[in-house]
Amino acid sequence: MKLKWLLVGMISTLAWGHPLVSIDIQNKTPIQGDAVWIKIKSSKVISSGTITLNKKNFTLFKNNNSASDYLSCIGVSRFSKAKKTKLRFSFSFTDGSQYKTSLPITIRSANFKKEHITLKPKKYKISQDNTSKKNEGRLIGKAFKTITRSKAFNDAFLWPLDGRISSTFGKQRIYNNTPGWSHSGTDIAAKEGAPIKATQSGTVVLSESLRVHGNTVMINHGWGIVSVYNHLHQLNVKMNDKVTKGDMIGTVGSTGIATGPHLHFGISVQSVRVNPETWVNKTSIPHF
Ligand SMILES: [Zn+2]
């Protein structure tokens, strides 16, 4: 009896070495701020899956359009070191077994530039309001953490505003000679009152007037992908509203820390801010 179970154990151990899991990494040499889609096929049903990059865990999602496909979008942080590293994979299957593996990727430098910003005294005073910064950071951070296992999108994202890009993602900002945070999104300058569109369909997870970030809208698109719109003049949506890609969610303003009317547009992938320009223009969002 004992020998029989020992043999069964050995066979299942051998089977783990050939788990019939195939991993397709969309881009193995991403730049800081890139989003990387990962597609997984498995002959066994995965009950939960995690992909780890630089100690940050990303959840794996079931693609309902196919019985054997799982997808995840990985955010390569703008703070991550440009170097060769590993993506670590951990899968649990419904039969109780597990499988772990890792694959190499190389993160390339985005060569983020410095940017000097001169704020007028009134706006500079707001920029030094650490209590508001902390409270708003907590509120926005909580909304970015929203992860829903269903997604509200099937196609590419939309650029939310017609206008000139006035500041790119990742710039090292220096406010009135004081070093600040690096830029977490893209600024698009346009006339006050110009309409801002939802980059993708989803549910509003924040619509509030904030002192530092200005009037802010955040939309949850599912699978850990959340978009943010700051410095609005008018807020046209409220919390829990369902929006469709292209819906007008507000108008351009200069509320909060702003030197003029513009939209700060950001996209976050499971709480990692990614470059909205590459995200939106990317035609390589997988066909679901
Ligand atoms: Zn900005």
mmCIF file of C-alpha atoms and ligand atoms in Angstrom:
data_model
loop_
_atom_site.group_PDB
_atom_site.id
_atom_site.type_symbol
_atom_site.label_atom_id
_atom_site.label_comp_id
_atom_site.label_asym_id
_atom_site.label_seq_id
_atom_site.Cartn_x
_atom_site.Cartn_y
_atom_site.Cartn_z
ATOM 1 C CA MET A 1 0.000 0.000 0.000
ATOM 2 C CA LYS A 2 2.714 2.396 1.063
ATOM 3 C CA LEU A 3 4.743 1.680 -2.082
ATOM 4 C CA LYS A 4 1.686 2.316 -4.253
ATOM 5 C CA TRP A 5 1.139 5.775 -2.742
ATOM 6 C CA LEU A 6 4.834 6.514 -3.020
ATOM 7 C CA LEU A 7 4.651 5.742 -6.751
ATOM 8 C CA VAL A 8 1.547 7.923 -7.180
ATOM 9 C CA GLY A 9 3.433 10.718 -5.409
ATOM 10 C CA MET A 10 6.436 10.315 -7.697
ATOM 11 C CA ILE A 11 4.289 10.358 -10.822
ATOM 12 C CA SER A 12 2.497 13.565 -9.794
ATOM 13 C CA THR A 13 5.880 15.139 -8.967
ATOM 14 C CA LEU A 14 7.133 14.229 -12.426
ATOM 15 C CA ALA A 15 3.966 15.676 -13.941
ATOM 16 C CA TRP A 16 4.734 19.038 -12.275
ATOM 17 C CA GLY A 17 7.855 19.263 -14.405
ATOM 18 C CA HIS A 18 5.653 19.310 -17.526
ATOM 19 C CA PRO A 19 2.767 21.458 -16.372
ATOM 20 C CA LEU A 20 1.456 22.313 -19.850
ATOM 21 C CA VAL A 21 1.436 26.003 -18.999
ATOM 22 C CA SER A 22 2.612 28.303 -21.785
ATOM 23 C CA ILE A 23 3.513 31.897 -21.011
ATOM 24 C CA ASP A 24 3.515 34.590 -23.699
ATOM 25 C CA ILE A 25 5.153 37.882 -22.658
ATOM 26 C CA GLN A 26 4.150 40.686 -25.039
ATOM 27 C CA ASN A 27 7.360 42.677 -24.539
ATOM 28 C CA LYS A 28 10.489 41.232 -22.922
ATOM 29 C CA THR A 29 12.420 44.543 -23.085
ATOM 30 C CA PRO A 30 9.989 47.128 -21.684
ATOM 31 C CA ILE A 31 10.904 50.738 -20.899
ATOM 32 C CA GLN A 32 10.260 52.212 -17.414
ATOM 33 C CA GLY A 33 6.548 53.154 -17.387
ATOM 34 C CA ASP A 34 5.477 50.554 -19.944
ATOM 35 C CA ALA A 35 2.542 48.188 -19.534
ATOM 36 C CA VAL A 36 3.235 44.585 -20.541
ATOM 37 C CA TRP A 37 0.465 42.105 -21.299
ATOM 38 C CA ILE A 38 1.026 38.502 -20.368
ATOM 39 C CA LYS A 39 -1.058 35.735 -21.888
ATOM 40 C CA ILE A 40 -1.154 32.290 -20.319
ATOM 41 C CA LYS A 41 -2.522 29.038 -21.654
ATOM 42 C CA SER A 42 -2.962 26.132 -19.288
ATOM 43 C CA SER A 43 -4.364 22.665 -19.803
ATOM 44 C CA LYS A 44 -5.367 22.619 -16.132
ATOM 45 C CA VAL A 45 -7.809 25.119 -14.635
ATOM 46 C CA ILE A 46 -5.940 27.825 -12.718
ATOM 47 C CA SER A 47 -7.745 28.812 -9.511
ATOM 48 C CA SER A 48 -5.357 31.679 -8.743
ATOM 49 C CA GLY A 49 -2.231 33.078 -10.329
ATOM 50 C CA THR A 50 0.311 35.715 -9.386
ATOM 51 C CA ILE A 51 3.020 37.376 -11.445
ATOM 52 C CA THR A 52 5.748 39.168 -9.493
ATOM 53 C CA LEU A 53 8.028 41.924 -10.766
ATOM 54 C CA ASN A 54 10.394 43.707 -8.359
ATOM 55 C CA LYS A 55 8.507 42.330 -5.330
ATOM 56 C CA LYS A 56 5.179 43.715 -6.609
ATOM 57 C CA ASN A 57 2.493 41.056 -7.149
ATOM 58 C CA PHE A 58 0.089 41.257 -10.065
ATOM 59 C CA THR A 59 -3.117 39.220 -10.205
ATOM 60 C CA LEU A 60 -3.879 36.944 -13.141
ATOM 61 C CA PHE A 61 -7.374 37.086 -14.647
ATOM 62 C CA LYS A 62 -9.478 34.535 -16.457
ATOM 63 C CA ASN A 63 -10.316 35.544 -20.002
ATOM 64 C CA ASN A 64 -13.971 34.596 -20.318
ATOM 65 C CA ASN A 65 -13.843 34.466 -24.104
ATOM 66 C CA SER A 66 -11.664 31.368 -24.015
ATOM 67 C CA ALA A 67 -11.587 28.299 -21.773
ATOM 68 C CA SER A 68 -7.818 28.121 -21.454
ATOM 69 C CA ASP A 69 -6.611 31.730 -21.574
ATOM 70 C CA TYR A 70 -5.561 33.824 -18.627
ATOM 71 C CA LEU A 71 -4.305 37.382 -18.928
ATOM 72 C CA SER A 72 -2.599 39.949 -16.791
ATOM 73 C CA CYS A 73 -1.253 43.406 -17.426
ATOM 74 C CA ILE A 74 2.008 44.202 -15.634
ATOM 75 C CA GLY A 75 2.969 47.790 -14.863
ATOM 76 C CA VAL A 76 6.703 48.487 -15.080
ATOM 77 C CA SER A 77 7.136 51.237 -12.502
ATOM 78 C CA ARG A 78 8.891 54.457 -13.519
ATOM 79 C CA PHE A 79 10.997 53.939 -10.362
ATOM 80 C CA SER A 80 12.169 50.442 -11.335
ATOM 81 C CA LYS A 81 15.890 50.044 -12.053
ATOM 82 C CA ALA A 82 16.909 49.618 -15.686
ATOM 83 C CA LYS A 83 18.409 46.123 -15.558
ATOM 84 C CA LYS A 84 17.957 42.462 -16.383
ATOM 85 C CA THR A 85 15.464 40.958 -13.979
ATOM 86 C CA LYS A 86 12.936 38.148 -13.652
ATOM 87 C CA LEU A 87 9.192 37.833 -13.863
ATOM 88 C CA ARG A 88 8.148 35.219 -11.328
ATOM 89 C CA PHE A 89 5.006 33.168 -11.871
ATOM 90 C CA SER A 90 3.009 31.253 -9.301
ATOM 91 C CA PHE A 91 -0.081 29.246 -10.217
ATOM 92 C CA SER A 92 -2.540 27.244 -8.112
ATOM 93 C CA PHE A 93 -4.746 24.782 -9.958
ATOM 94 C CA THR A 94 -8.244 23.622 -9.051
ATOM 95 C CA ASP A 95 -6.890 20.082 -8.505
ATOM 96 C CA GLY A 96 -4.835 21.447 -5.596
ATOM 97 C CA SER A 97 -1.463 21.361 -7.339
ATOM 98 C CA GLN A 98 0.833 24.338 -7.797
ATOM 99 C CA TYR A 99 3.431 25.442 -10.298
ATOM 100 C CA LYS A 100 6.137 28.105 -10.037
ATOM 101 C CA THR A 101 8.522 29.361 -12.680
ATOM 102 C CA SER A 102 10.394 32.504 -13.731
ATOM 103 C CA LEU A 103 11.336 34.117 -17.031
ATOM 104 C CA PRO A 104 13.907 36.843 -17.742
ATOM 105 C CA ILE A 105 12.995 40.363 -18.859
ATOM 106 C CA THR A 106 15.155 43.445 -19.369
ATOM 107 C CA ILE A 107 13.872 46.807 -18.191
ATOM 108 C CA ARG A 108 15.286 49.665 -20.261
ATOM 109 C CA SER A 109 15.789 53.248 -19.078
ATOM 110 C CA ALA A 110 13.285 55.862 -20.234
ATOM 111 C CA ASN A 111 15.862 58.649 -19.595
ATOM 112 C CA PHE A 112 13.342 60.837 -17.794
ATOM 113 C CA LYS A 113 14.266 64.520 -18.011
ATOM 114 C CA LYS A 114 14.075 67.225 -15.336
ATOM 115 C CA GLU A 115 11.361 69.872 -15.528
ATOM 116 C CA HIS A 116 11.370 73.227 -13.722
ATOM 117 C CA ILE A 117 7.937 74.562 -12.826
ATOM 118 C CA THR A 118 7.293 78.029 -11.437
ATOM 119 C CA LEU A 119 4.115 78.267 -9.401
ATOM 120 C CA LYS A 120 2.492 81.555 -8.422
ATOM 121 C CA PRO A 121 2.513 82.167 -4.614
ATOM 122 C CA LYS A 122 -1.096 81.006 -4.143
ATOM 123 C CA LYS A 123 -0.509 77.714 -6.014
ATOM 124 C CA TYR A 124 2.921 77.225 -4.401
ATOM 125 C CA LYS A 125 1.264 77.486 -0.986
ATOM 126 C CA ILE A 126 -1.132 74.665 -1.995
ATOM 127 C CA SER A 127 1.843 72.580 -3.170
ATOM 128 C CA GLN A 128 3.325 72.820 0.331
ATOM 129 C CA ASP A 129 0.113 71.676 2.058
ATOM 130 C CA ASN A 130 1.407 68.313 3.262
ATOM 131 C CA THR A 131 -1.799 67.396 5.115
ATOM 132 C CA SER A 132 -3.925 67.733 1.957
ATOM 133 C CA LYS A 133 -1.240 65.960 -0.087
ATOM 134 C CA LYS A 134 -1.259 63.048 2.360
ATOM 135 C CA ASN A 135 -5.061 62.803 2.600
ATOM 136 C CA GLU A 136 -5.570 63.089 -1.152
ATOM 137 C CA GLY A 137 -2.774 60.585 -1.783
ATOM 138 C CA ARG A 138 -4.568 58.107 0.467
ATOM 139 C CA LEU A 139 -7.920 58.674 -1.278
ATOM 140 C CA ILE A 140 -6.465 58.374 -4.785
ATOM 141 C CA GLY A 141 -4.281 55.417 -3.771
ATOM 142 C CA LYS A 142 -7.334 53.576 -2.472
ATOM 143 C CA ALA A 143 -9.192 54.121 -5.782
ATOM 144 C CA PHE A 144 -6.134 52.898 -7.734
ATOM 145 C CA LYS A 145 -6.209 49.677 -5.713
ATOM 146 C CA THR A 146 -9.649 48.775 -7.139
ATOM 147 C CA ILE A 147 -9.412 45.373 -8.779
ATOM 148 C CA THR A 148 -12.459 43.834 -10.424
ATOM 149 C CA ARG A 149 -12.211 40.408 -12.005
ATOM 150 C CA SER A 150 -14.404 41.420 -14.932
ATOM 151 C CA LYS A 151 -13.228 44.000 -17.423
ATOM 152 C CA ALA A 152 -15.259 46.720 -19.125
ATOM 153 C CA PHE A 153 -13.138 46.897 -22.294
ATOM 154 C CA ASN A 154 -12.512 44.917 -25.438
ATOM 155 C CA ASP A 155 -10.465 47.294 -27.534
ATOM 156 C CA ALA A 156 -7.904 50.110 -27.505
ATOM 157 C CA PHE A 157 -8.183 53.116 -25.192
ATOM 158 C CA LEU A 158 -9.027 56.639 -26.355
ATOM 159 C CA TRP A 159 -6.979 59.841 -25.999
ATOM 160 C CA PRO A 160 -9.245 61.868 -23.658
ATOM 161 C CA LEU A 161 -8.700 65.405 -24.939
ATOM 162 C CA ASP A 162 -7.716 67.254 -28.126
ATOM 163 C CA GLY A 163 -4.789 69.411 -27.124
ATOM 164 C CA ARG A 164 -1.031 69.886 -26.925
ATOM 165 C CA ILE A 165 1.033 67.574 -24.709
ATOM 166 C CA SER A 166 2.554 70.083 -22.284
ATOM 167 C CA SER A 167 4.400 67.611 -20.038
ATOM 168 C CA THR A 168 5.279 63.976 -20.539
ATOM 169 C CA PHE A 169 5.225 61.032 -18.121
ATOM 170 C CA GLY A 170 8.069 60.516 -15.657
ATOM 171 C CA LYS A 171 9.604 64.023 -15.660
ATOM 172 C CA GLN A 172 11.576 64.851 -12.503
ATOM 173 C CA ARG A 173 9.751 67.927 -11.318
ATOM 174 C CA ILE A 174 11.298 70.877 -9.507
ATOM 175 C CA TYR A 175 8.750 73.349 -8.142
ATOM 176 C CA ASN A 176 10.155 76.872 -7.505
ATOM 177 C CA ASN A 177 13.625 75.288 -7.050
ATOM 178 C CA THR A 178 12.310 72.636 -4.623
ATOM 179 C CA PRO A 179 12.571 69.033 -5.907
ATOM 180 C CA GLY A 180 9.123 67.382 -6.126
ATOM 181 C CA TRP A 181 7.646 64.055 -7.157
ATOM 182 C CA SER A 182 8.203 62.662 -10.646
ATOM 183 C CA HIS A 183 5.319 63.120 -13.076
ATOM 184 C CA SER A 184 2.834 60.254 -12.811
ATOM 185 C CA GLY A 185 0.877 60.990 -15.994
ATOM 186 C CA THR A 186 0.687 63.108 -19.153
ATOM 187 C CA ASP A 187 -0.423 66.753 -19.207
ATOM 188 C CA ILE A 188 -2.576 67.886 -22.128
ATOM 189 C CA ALA A 189 -3.093 71.646 -22.457
ATOM 190 C CA ALA A 190 -6.386 72.958 -23.855
ATOM 191 C CA LYS A 191 -8.802 75.845 -23.374
ATOM 192 C CA GLU A 192 -10.755 76.004 -20.142
ATOM 193 C CA GLY A 193 -14.117 74.289 -20.681
ATOM 194 C CA ALA A 194 -12.916 71.921 -23.431
ATOM 195 C CA PRO A 195 -14.656 68.515 -23.122
ATOM 196 C CA ILE A 196 -12.789 65.588 -21.555
ATOM 197 C CA LYS A 197 -13.747 62.083 -22.651
ATOM 198 C CA ALA A 198 -13.536 58.782 -20.776
ATOM 199 C CA THR A 199 -10.510 56.921 -22.167
ATOM 200 C CA GLN A 200 -12.407 53.636 -21.856
ATOM 201 C CA SER A 201 -15.678 52.279 -20.495
ATOM 202 C CA GLY A 202 -15.917 51.620 -16.779
ATOM 203 C CA THR A 203 -17.301 52.721 -13.415
ATOM 204 C CA VAL A 204 -16.515 56.005 -11.671
ATOM 205 C CA VAL A 205 -14.612 55.239 -8.456
ATOM 206 C CA LEU A 206 -13.884 58.855 -7.502
ATOM 207 C CA SER A 207 -15.360 62.239 -8.416
ATOM 208 C CA GLU A 208 -14.284 64.935 -5.989
ATOM 209 C CA SER A 209 -12.974 68.461 -5.585
ATOM 210 C CA LEU A 210 -9.476 68.168 -4.134
ATOM 211 C CA ARG A 211 -7.227 71.022 -2.991
ATOM 212 C CA VAL A 212 -3.912 69.771 -4.462
ATOM 213 C CA HIS A 213 -5.061 67.545 -7.346
ATOM 214 C CA GLY A 214 -8.004 69.776 -8.243
ATOM 215 C CA ASN A 215 -11.360 68.449 -9.388
ATOM 216 C CA THR A 216 -10.665 64.779 -10.017
ATOM 217 C CA VAL A 217 -12.390 61.870 -11.753
ATOM 218 C CA MET A 218 -11.187 58.264 -11.586
ATOM 219 C CA ILE A 219 -12.617 55.392 -13.638
ATOM 220 C CA ASN A 220 -12.209 51.678 -12.958
ATOM 221 C CA HIS A 221 -11.967 49.679 -16.193
ATOM 222 C CA GLY A 222 -11.490 46.283 -14.533
ATOM 223 C CA TRP A 223 -8.534 43.899 -14.202
ATOM 224 C CA GLY A 224 -6.736 46.501 -12.049
ATOM 225 C CA ILE A 225 -6.725 49.202 -14.724
ATOM 226 C CA VAL A 226 -7.849 52.626 -13.474
ATOM 227 C CA SER A 227 -7.649 56.005 -15.251
ATOM 228 C CA VAL A 228 -7.389 59.408 -13.535
ATOM 229 C CA TYR A 229 -8.253 62.943 -14.699
ATOM 230 C CA ASN A 230 -7.064 65.907 -12.596
ATOM 231 C CA HIS A 231 -7.437 69.731 -12.539
ATOM 232 C CA LEU A 232 -10.927 69.702 -14.093
ATOM 233 C CA HIS A 233 -13.148 72.782 -14.214
ATOM 234 C CA GLN A 234 -16.435 70.919 -14.182
ATOM 235 C CA LEU A 235 -17.171 67.391 -12.945
ATOM 236 C CA ASN A 236 -19.866 65.779 -15.106
ATOM 237 C CA VAL A 237 -19.993 62.363 -13.429
ATOM 238 C CA LYS A 238 -20.481 61.112 -9.898
ATOM 239 C CA MET A 239 -19.304 58.149 -7.860
ATOM 240 C CA ASN A 240 -20.551 54.734 -9.135
ATOM 241 C CA ASP A 241 -21.712 56.145 -12.503
ATOM 242 C CA LYS A 242 -21.234 53.745 -15.403
ATOM 243 C CA VAL A 243 -19.491 55.434 -18.333
ATOM 244 C CA THR A 244 -18.937 54.386 -21.932
ATOM 245 C CA LYS A 245 -15.694 55.060 -23.800
ATOM 246 C CA GLY A 246 -15.894 58.595 -25.226
ATOM 247 C CA ASP A 247 -18.511 59.899 -22.749
ATOM 248 C CA MET A 248 -17.885 63.465 -21.577
ATOM 249 C CA ILE A 249 -16.840 63.195 -17.924
ATOM 250 C CA GLY A 250 -15.892 66.828 -17.309
ATOM 251 C CA THR A 251 -14.214 69.936 -18.710
ATOM 252 C CA VAL A 252 -10.665 71.301 -18.704
ATOM 253 C CA GLY A 253 -9.728 73.581 -15.834
ATOM 254 C CA SER A 254 -6.774 74.638 -13.708
ATOM 255 C CA THR A 255 -7.983 73.620 -10.245
ATOM 256 C CA GLY A 256 -5.375 72.401 -7.727
ATOM 257 C CA ILE A 257 -1.647 72.792 -8.488
ATOM 258 C CA ALA A 258 -1.734 73.970 -12.093
ATOM 259 C CA THR A 259 0.027 76.739 -13.997
ATOM 260 C CA GLY A 260 -2.779 76.958 -16.558
ATOM 261 C CA PRO A 261 -5.760 75.061 -17.982
ATOM 262 C CA HIS A 262 -4.762 71.474 -18.715
ATOM 263 C CA LEU A 263 -5.731 67.889 -18.060
ATOM 264 C CA HIS A 264 -3.453 65.617 -16.064
ATOM 265 C CA PHE A 265 -4.274 62.199 -17.494
ATOM 266 C CA GLY A 266 -2.983 59.058 -15.814
ATOM 267 C CA ILE A 267 -3.366 55.299 -16.107
ATOM 268 C CA SER A 268 -2.583 52.831 -13.365
ATOM 269 C CA VAL A 269 -2.139 49.064 -13.669
ATOM 270 C CA GLN A 270 -2.732 47.316 -10.334
ATOM 271 C CA SER A 271 -1.514 50.485 -8.546
ATOM 272 C CA VAL A 272 1.534 51.038 -10.785
ATOM 273 C CA ARG A 273 1.386 54.277 -12.781
ATOM 274 C CA VAL A 274 2.193 53.675 -16.425
ATOM 275 C CA ASN A 275 2.835 56.007 -19.345
ATOM 276 C CA PRO A 276 -0.619 56.876 -20.782
ATOM 277 C CA GLU A 277 0.881 57.819 -24.167
ATOM 278 C CA THR A 278 2.268 54.353 -24.866
ATOM 279 C CA TRP A 279 -0.802 52.765 -23.343
ATOM 280 C CA VAL A 280 -3.345 54.651 -25.389
ATOM 281 C CA ASN A 281 -1.457 54.575 -28.652
ATOM 282 C CA LYS A 282 -0.611 50.926 -28.303
ATOM 283 C CA THR A 283 -2.255 48.876 -31.005
ATOM 284 C CA SER A 284 -0.872 45.751 -29.354
ATOM 285 C CA ILE A 285 -3.539 45.460 -26.637
ATOM 286 C CA PRO A 286 -4.302 41.764 -27.055
ATOM 287 C CA HIS A 287 -7.382 40.688 -28.907
ATOM 288 C CA PHE A 288 -9.542 39.229 -26.211
HETATM 289 ZN ZN ZN B 1 0.377 66.311 -14.669
#
